[in-house]
mmCIF file of C-alpha atoms in Angstrom:
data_model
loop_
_atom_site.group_PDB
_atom_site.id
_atom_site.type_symbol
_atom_site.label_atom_id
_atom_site.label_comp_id
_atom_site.label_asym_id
_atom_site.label_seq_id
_atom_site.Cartn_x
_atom_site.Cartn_y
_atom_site.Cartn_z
ATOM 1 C CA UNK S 6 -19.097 6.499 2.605
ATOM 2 C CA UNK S 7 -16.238 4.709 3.185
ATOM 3 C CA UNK S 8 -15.327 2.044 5.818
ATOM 4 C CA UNK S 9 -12.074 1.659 7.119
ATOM 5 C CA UNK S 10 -10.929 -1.305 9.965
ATOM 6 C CA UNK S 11 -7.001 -1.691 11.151
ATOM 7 C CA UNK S 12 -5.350 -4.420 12.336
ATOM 8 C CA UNK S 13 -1.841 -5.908 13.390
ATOM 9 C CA UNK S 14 -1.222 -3.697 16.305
ATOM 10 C CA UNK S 15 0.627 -5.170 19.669
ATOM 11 C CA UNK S 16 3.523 -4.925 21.557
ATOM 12 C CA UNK S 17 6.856 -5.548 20.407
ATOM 13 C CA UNK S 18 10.579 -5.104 22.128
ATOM 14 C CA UNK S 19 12.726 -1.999 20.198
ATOM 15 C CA UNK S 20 14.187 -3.100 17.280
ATOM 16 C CA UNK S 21 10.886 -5.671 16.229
ATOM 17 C CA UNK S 22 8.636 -5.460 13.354
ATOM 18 C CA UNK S 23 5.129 -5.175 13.096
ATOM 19 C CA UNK S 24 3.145 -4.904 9.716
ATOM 20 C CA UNK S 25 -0.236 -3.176 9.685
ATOM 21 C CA UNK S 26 -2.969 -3.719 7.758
ATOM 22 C CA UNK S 27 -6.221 -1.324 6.459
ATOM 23 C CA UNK S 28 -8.995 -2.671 4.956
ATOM 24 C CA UNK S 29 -11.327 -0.632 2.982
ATOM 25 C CA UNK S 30 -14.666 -1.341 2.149
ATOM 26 C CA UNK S 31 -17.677 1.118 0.553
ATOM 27 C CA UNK S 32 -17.306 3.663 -1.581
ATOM 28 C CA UNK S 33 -13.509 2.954 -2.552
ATOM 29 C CA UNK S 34 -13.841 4.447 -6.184
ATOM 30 C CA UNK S 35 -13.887 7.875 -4.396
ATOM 31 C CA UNK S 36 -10.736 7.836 -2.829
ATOM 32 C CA UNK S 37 -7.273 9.090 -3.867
ATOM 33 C CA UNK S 38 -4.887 8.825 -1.414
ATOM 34 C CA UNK S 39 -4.684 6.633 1.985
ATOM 35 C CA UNK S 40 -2.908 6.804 4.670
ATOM 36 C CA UNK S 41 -1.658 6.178 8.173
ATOM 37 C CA UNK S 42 -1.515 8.561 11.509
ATOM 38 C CA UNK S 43 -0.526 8.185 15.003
ATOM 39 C CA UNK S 44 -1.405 9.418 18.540
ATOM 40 C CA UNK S 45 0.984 8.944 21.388
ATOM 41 C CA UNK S 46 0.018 9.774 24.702
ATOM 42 C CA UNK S 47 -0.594 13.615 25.671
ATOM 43 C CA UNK S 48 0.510 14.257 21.817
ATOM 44 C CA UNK S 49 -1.390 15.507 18.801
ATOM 45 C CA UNK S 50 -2.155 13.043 16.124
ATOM 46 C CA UNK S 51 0.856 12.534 13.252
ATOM 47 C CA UNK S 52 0.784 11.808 9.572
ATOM 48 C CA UNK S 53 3.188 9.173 9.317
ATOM 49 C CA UNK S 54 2.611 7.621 5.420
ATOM 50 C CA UNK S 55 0.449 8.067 2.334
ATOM 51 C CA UNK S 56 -0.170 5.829 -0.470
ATOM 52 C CA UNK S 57 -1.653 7.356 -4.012
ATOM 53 C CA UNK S 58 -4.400 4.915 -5.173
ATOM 54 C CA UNK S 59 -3.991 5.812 -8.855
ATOM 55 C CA UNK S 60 0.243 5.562 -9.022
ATOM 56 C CA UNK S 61 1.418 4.393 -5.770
ATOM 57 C CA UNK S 62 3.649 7.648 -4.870
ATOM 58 C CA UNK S 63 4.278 6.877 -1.067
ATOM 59 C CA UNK S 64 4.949 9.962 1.534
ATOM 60 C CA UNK S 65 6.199 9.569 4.828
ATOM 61 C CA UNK S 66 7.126 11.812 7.732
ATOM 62 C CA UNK S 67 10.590 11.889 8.295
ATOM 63 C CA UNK S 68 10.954 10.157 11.827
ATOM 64 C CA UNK S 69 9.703 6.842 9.638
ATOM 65 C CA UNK S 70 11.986 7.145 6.658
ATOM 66 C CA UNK S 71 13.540 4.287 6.072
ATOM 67 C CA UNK S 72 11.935 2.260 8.816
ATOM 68 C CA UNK S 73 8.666 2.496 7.568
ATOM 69 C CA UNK S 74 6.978 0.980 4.056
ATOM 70 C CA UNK S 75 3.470 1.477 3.431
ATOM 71 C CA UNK S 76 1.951 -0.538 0.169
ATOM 72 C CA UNK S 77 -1.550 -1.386 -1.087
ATOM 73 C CA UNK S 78 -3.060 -4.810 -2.770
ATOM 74 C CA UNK S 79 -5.867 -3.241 -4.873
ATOM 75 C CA UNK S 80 -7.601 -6.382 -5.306
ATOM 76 C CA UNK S 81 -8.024 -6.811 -1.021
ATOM 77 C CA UNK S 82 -9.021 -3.481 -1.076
ATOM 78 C CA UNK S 83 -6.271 -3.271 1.939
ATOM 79 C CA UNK S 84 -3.162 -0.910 2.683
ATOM 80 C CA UNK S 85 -0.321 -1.928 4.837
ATOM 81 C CA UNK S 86 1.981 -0.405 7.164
ATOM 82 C CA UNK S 87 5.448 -2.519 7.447
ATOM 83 C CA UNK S 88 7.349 -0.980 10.320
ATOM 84 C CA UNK S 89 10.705 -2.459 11.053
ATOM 85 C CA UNK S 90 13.144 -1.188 13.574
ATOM 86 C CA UNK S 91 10.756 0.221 15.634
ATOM 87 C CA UNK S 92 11.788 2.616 18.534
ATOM 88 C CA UNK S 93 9.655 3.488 22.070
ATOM 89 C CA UNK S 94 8.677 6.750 20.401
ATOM 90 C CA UNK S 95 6.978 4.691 17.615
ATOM 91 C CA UNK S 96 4.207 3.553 20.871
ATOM 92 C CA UNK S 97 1.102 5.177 19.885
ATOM 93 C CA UNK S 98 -2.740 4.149 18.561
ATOM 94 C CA UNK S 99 -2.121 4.098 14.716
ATOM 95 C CA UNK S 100 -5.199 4.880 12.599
ATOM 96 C CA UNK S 101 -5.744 4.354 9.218
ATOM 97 C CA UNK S 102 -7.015 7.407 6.574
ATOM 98 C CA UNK S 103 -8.693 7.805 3.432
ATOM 99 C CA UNK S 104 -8.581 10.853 1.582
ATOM 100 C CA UNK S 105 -11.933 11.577 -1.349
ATOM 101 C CA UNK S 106 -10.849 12.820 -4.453
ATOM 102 C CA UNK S 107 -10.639 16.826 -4.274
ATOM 103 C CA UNK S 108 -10.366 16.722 -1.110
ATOM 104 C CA UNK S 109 -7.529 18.901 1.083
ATOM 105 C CA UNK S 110 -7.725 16.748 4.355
ATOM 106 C CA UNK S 111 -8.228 12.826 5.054
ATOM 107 C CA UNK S 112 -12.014 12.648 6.000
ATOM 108 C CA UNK S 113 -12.786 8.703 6.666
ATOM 109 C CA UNK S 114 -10.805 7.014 9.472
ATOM 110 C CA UNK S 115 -10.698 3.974 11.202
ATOM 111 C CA UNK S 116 -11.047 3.253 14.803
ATOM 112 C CA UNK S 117 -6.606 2.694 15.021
ATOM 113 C CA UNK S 118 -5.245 0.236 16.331
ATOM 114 C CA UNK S 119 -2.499 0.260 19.401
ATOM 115 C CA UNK S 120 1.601 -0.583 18.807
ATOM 116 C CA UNK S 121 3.556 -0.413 21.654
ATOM 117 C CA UNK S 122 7.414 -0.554 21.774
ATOM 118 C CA UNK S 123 9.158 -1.267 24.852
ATOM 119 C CA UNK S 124 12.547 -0.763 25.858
#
């Protein structure tokens, strides 16, 4: 099993920052790939970024691209989500994702954490 807890969510004006953080805890040898989601209001959740564990290659939905950096520290066992310029249609309960080795979906996930961007 693995354990997954978010944090660094709040409210910020358009335009802020917030960075995100993911920390992992169990069986982290397992996993390949992490990432981050998002559920707005009335929508279906998003993949918004992924983060290979053995090489780093990041992915990100393009609505994020070039707003959005996602990064690991292997040695905190944590993942981070830097989002800069955010806009109102960034609001939504972020969760974090870890994907097993072999596997097609992400099947551990935190509890997410809430960013909201006001106008």
């Amino acid at each position: 099993q693995v354990q997954l807890v978010e944090s660094g969510g709040g409210s910020v004006q358009a335009g802020g920052s917030l960075k995100l953080s993911c920390a992992a805890s169990g069986e982290i040898w397992s996993i390949c790939e992490m990432g981050w989601y998002r559920q707005a209001p009335g929508e279906e959740r998003e993949f918004v970024s992924g983060i290979r564990m053995d090489d780093g290659t990041t992915r990100y939905t393009d609505s994020v691209k070039g707003r959005f950096t996602i990064s690991q520290d292997i040695t905190k066992k944590t993942m981070y989500l830097q989002m800069n310029s955010l806009k109102t249609e960034d609001t939504a309960v972020y969760y974090c994702a870890a994907k097993r080795c072999g596997a097609v979906d992400f099947g551990y996930w935190g509890r997410g954490t809430q960013v909201t961007v006001s106008s």
